[in-house]
Short mmCIF file of C-alpha atoms in Angstrom, two decimals:
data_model
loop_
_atom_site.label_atom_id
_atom_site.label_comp_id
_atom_site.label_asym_id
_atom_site.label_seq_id
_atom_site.Cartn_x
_atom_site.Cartn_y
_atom_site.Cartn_z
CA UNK A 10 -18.48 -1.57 -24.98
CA UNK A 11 -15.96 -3.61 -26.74
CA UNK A 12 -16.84 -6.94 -25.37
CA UNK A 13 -21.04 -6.04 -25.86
CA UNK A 14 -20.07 -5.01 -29.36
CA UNK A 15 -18.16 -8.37 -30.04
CA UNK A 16 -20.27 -10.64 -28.37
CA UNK A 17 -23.66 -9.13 -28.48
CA UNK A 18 -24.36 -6.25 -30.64
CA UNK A 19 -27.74 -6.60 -31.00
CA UNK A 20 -28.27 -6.07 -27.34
CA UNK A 21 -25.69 -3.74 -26.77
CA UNK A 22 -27.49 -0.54 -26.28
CA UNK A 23 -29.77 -2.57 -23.50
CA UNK A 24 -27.02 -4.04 -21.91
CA UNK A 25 -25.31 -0.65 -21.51
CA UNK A 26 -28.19 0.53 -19.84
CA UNK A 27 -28.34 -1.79 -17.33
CA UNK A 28 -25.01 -2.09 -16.76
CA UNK A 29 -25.34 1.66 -16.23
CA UNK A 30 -28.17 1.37 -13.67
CA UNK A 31 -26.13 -1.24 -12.06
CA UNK A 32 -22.71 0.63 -11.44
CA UNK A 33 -24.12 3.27 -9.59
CA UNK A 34 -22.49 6.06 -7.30
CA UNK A 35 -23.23 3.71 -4.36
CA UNK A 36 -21.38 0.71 -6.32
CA UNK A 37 -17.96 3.19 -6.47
CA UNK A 38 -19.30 4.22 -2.75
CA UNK A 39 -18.93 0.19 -1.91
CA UNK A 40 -15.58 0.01 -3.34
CA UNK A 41 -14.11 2.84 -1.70
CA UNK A 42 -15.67 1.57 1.48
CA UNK A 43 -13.98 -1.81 0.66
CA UNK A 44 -10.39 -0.50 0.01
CA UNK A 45 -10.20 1.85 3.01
CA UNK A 46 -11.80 -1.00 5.49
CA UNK A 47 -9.76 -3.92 4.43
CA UNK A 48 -6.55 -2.74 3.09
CA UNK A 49 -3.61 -1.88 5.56
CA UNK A 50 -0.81 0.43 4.51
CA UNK A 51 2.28 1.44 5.73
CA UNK A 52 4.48 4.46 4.18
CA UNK A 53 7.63 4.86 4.48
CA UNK A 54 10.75 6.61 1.97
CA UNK A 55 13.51 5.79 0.05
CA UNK A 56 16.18 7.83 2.32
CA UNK A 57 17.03 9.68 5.54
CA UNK A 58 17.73 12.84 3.81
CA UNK A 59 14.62 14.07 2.20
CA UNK A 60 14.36 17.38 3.67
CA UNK A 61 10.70 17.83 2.40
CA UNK A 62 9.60 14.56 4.58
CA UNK A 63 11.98 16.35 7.05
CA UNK A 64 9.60 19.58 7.58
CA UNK A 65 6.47 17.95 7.03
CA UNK A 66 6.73 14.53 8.63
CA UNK A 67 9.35 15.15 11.31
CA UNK A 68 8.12 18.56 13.22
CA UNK A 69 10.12 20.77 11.22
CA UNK A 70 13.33 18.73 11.45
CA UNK A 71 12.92 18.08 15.58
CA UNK A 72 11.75 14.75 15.19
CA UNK A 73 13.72 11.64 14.60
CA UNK A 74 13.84 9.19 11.46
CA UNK A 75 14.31 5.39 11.86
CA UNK A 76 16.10 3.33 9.05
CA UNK A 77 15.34 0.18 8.12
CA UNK A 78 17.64 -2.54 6.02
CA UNK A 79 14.21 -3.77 3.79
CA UNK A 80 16.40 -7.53 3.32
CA UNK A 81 16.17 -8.24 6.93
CA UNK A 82 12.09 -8.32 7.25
CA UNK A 83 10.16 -10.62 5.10
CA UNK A 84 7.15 -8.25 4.99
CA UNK A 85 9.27 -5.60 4.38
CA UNK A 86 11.16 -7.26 1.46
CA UNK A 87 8.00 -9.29 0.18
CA UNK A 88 5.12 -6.62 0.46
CA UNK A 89 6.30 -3.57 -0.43
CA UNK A 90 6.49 -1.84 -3.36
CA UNK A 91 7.19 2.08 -5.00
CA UNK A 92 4.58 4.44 -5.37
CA UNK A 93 4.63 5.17 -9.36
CA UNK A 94 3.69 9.24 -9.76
CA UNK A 95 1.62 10.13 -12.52
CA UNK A 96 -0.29 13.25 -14.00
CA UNK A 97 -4.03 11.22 -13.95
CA UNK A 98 -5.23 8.54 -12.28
CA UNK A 99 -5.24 4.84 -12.96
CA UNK A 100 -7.74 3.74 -15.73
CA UNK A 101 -9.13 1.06 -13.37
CA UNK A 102 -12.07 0.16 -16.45
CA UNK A 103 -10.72 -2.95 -17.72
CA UNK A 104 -10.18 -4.08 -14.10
CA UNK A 105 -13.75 -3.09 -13.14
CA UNK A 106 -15.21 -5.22 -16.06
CA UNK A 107 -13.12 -7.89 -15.37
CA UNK A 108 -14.49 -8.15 -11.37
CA UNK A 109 -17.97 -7.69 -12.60
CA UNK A 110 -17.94 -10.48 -15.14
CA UNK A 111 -16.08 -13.25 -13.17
CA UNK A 112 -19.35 -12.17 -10.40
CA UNK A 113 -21.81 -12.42 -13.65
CA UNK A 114 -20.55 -15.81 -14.34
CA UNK A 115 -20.26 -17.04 -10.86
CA UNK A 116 -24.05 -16.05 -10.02
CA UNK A 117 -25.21 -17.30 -14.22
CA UNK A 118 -23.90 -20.69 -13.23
CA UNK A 119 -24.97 -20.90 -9.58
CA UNK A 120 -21.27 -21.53 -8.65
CA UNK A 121 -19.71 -21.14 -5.20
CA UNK A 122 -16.64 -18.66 -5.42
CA UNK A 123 -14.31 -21.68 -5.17
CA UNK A 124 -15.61 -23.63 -8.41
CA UNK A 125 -15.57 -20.23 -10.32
CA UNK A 126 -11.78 -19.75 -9.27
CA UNK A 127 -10.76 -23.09 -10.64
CA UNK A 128 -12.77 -22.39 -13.67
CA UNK A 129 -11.46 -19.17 -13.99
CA UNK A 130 -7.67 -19.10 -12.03
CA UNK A 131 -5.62 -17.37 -14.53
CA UNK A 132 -8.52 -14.00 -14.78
CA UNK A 133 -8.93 -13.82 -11.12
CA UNK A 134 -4.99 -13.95 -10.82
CA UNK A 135 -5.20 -11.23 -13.38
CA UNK A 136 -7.02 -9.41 -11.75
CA UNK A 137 -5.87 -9.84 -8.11
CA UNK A 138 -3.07 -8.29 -9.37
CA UNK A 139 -5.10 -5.25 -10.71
CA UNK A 140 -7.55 -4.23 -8.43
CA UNK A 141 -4.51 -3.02 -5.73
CA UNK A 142 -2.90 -1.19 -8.43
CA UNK A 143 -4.45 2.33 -7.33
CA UNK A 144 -3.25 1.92 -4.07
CA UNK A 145 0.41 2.43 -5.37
CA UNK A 146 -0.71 5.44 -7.62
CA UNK A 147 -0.23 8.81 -6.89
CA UNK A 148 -0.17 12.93 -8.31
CA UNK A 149 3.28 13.78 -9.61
CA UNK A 150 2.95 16.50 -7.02
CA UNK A 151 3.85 14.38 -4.21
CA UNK A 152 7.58 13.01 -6.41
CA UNK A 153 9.13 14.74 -3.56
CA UNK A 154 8.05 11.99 -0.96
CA UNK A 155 9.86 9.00 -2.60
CA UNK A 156 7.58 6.72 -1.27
CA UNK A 157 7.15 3.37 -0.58
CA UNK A 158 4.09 1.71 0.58
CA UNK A 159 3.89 -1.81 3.10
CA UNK A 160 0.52 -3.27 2.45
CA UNK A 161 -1.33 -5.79 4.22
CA UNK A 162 -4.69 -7.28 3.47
CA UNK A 163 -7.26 -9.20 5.49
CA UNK A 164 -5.57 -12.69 3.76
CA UNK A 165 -3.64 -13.05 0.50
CA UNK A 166 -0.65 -15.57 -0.82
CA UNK A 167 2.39 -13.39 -0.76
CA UNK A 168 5.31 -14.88 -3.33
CA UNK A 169 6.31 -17.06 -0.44
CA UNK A 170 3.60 -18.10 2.32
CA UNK A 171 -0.14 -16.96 3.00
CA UNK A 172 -0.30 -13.58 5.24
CA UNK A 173 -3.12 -12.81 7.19
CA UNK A 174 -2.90 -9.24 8.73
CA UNK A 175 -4.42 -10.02 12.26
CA UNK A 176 -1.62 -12.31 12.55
CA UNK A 177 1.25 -9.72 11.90
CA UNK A 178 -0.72 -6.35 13.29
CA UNK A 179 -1.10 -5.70 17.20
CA UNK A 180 -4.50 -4.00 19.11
CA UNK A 181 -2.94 -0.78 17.58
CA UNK A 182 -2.31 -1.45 14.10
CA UNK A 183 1.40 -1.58 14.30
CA UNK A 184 4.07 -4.48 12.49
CA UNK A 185 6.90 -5.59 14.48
CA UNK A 186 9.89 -4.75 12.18
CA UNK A 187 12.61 -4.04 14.83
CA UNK A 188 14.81 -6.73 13.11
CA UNK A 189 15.33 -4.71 10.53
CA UNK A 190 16.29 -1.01 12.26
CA UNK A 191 19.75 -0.48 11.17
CA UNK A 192 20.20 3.48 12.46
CA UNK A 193 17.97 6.28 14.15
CA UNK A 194 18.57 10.02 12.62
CA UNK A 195 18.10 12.55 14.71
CA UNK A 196 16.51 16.09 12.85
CA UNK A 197 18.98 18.95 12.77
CA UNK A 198 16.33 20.75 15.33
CA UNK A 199 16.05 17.63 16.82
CA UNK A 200 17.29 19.80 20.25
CA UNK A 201 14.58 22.44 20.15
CA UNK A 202 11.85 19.51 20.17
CA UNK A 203 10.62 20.23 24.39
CA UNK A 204 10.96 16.52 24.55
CA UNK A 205 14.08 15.75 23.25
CA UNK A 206 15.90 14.52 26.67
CA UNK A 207 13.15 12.21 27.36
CA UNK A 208 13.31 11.08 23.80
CA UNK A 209 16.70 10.65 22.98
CA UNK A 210 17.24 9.16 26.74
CA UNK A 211 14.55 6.02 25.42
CA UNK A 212 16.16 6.01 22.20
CA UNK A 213 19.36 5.32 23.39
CA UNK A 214 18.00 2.55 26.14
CA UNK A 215 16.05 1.09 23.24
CA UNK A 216 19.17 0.81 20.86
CA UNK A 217 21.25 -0.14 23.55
CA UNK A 218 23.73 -3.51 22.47
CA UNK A 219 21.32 -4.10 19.49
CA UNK A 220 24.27 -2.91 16.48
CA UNK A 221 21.81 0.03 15.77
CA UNK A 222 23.58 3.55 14.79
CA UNK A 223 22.20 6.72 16.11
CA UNK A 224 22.86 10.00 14.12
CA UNK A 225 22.74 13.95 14.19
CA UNK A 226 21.68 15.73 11.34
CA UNK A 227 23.51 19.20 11.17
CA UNK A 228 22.53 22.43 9.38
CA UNK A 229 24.59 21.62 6.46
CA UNK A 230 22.74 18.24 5.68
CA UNK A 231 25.82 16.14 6.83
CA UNK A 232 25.79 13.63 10.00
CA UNK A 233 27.89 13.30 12.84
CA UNK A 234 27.45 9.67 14.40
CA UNK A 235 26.83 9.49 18.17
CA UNK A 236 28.17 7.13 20.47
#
């Protein structure tokens, strides 16, 4: 409304109703669609000891946690930042005006999306930077998780090479980060999990001579290291 006002306020009210017409449910629809189809995440948290990720993410404290040192990966220490927690969501407005008027221009001029970046680098850097804001947002509700979130995207320039995430993803989805797995902890309950033999037998044959320490939560929240 502000830029119609300012730059055409004779024609605001019929450019608001257009605009209207144009960002429709099945616009949103489209970018929802886009953000859960092209954006890969990966959620992990800040410590071994969260006893609320314990119970809800580790089978009631049977299951096992693996640390990683975050300086030892460069996806890890590149892509990933802190969920911020807040009590509404992110005003995404400014952002949403921003993508629809670099498009405006782009299709006003006949340009190819190439000649409208270098026309317009600095606003679509601007906004690169905006439009994967919400996926770092969430309810103060979920504080307790202390999470941080590992994103990939279909290509982007990180701060220190292009990544393309069919080149760092396997069939299933999954990174290779064993580089950086410092310790495994094992949940305090960790023996009353009916596969914990098997488990902790290829836990130990996977850390084996790789300077990886393996831990034992106990019912007090402390950890005994085992050899």
């Amino acid at each position: 409304k502000r830029f119609y006002k300012r730059s055409a306020p004779d024609k605001m009210t019929e450019m608001l109703r257009i605009a209207d017409e144009e960002i429709s449910e099945e616009h949103f629809d489209h970018i929802v669609s886009n953000y859960q189809n092209t954006i890969q995440i990966g959620c992990l948290t800040a410590t071994s000891c969260n006893d609320h990720m314990w119970e809800k993410y580790g089978n009631q404290h049977s299951g096992y946690c693996i640390e990683y040192d975050v300086s030892k990966d460069e996806l890890l220490s590149h892509n990933m930042l802190p969920v911020i927690y807040e009590e509404s969501g992110v005003d995404s407005s400014y952002t949403l005006f921003l993508g629809i008027f670099l498009e405006a221009v782009k299709q006003g001029k006949k340009r190819s999306l190439e000649e409208n970046y270098r026309m317009y680098e600095d606003y679509y850097r601007r906004w690169a930077k905006l439009v994967y804001l919400p996926t770092f947002v969430k309810g103060r509700k979920w504080m307790c998780e202390e999470e941080y979130r590992l994103f990939l995207l279909p290509h982007f320039q990180s701060a220190i090479r292009m990544v393309k995430a069919d080149e760092e993803m396997d069939a299933n989805g999954c990174i290779n980060l064993k580089a950086a797995v410092t310790a495994v902890h094992l949940g305090k309950n960790f023996n009353q999990n009916p596969n914990s033999r098997e488990l902790l037998t290829k836990i130990k044959k996977t850390i084996e001579g790789r300077n990886i320490s393996l831990y034992q939560r106990q019912m007090d929240g402390t950890e005994i290291e085992i050899v």
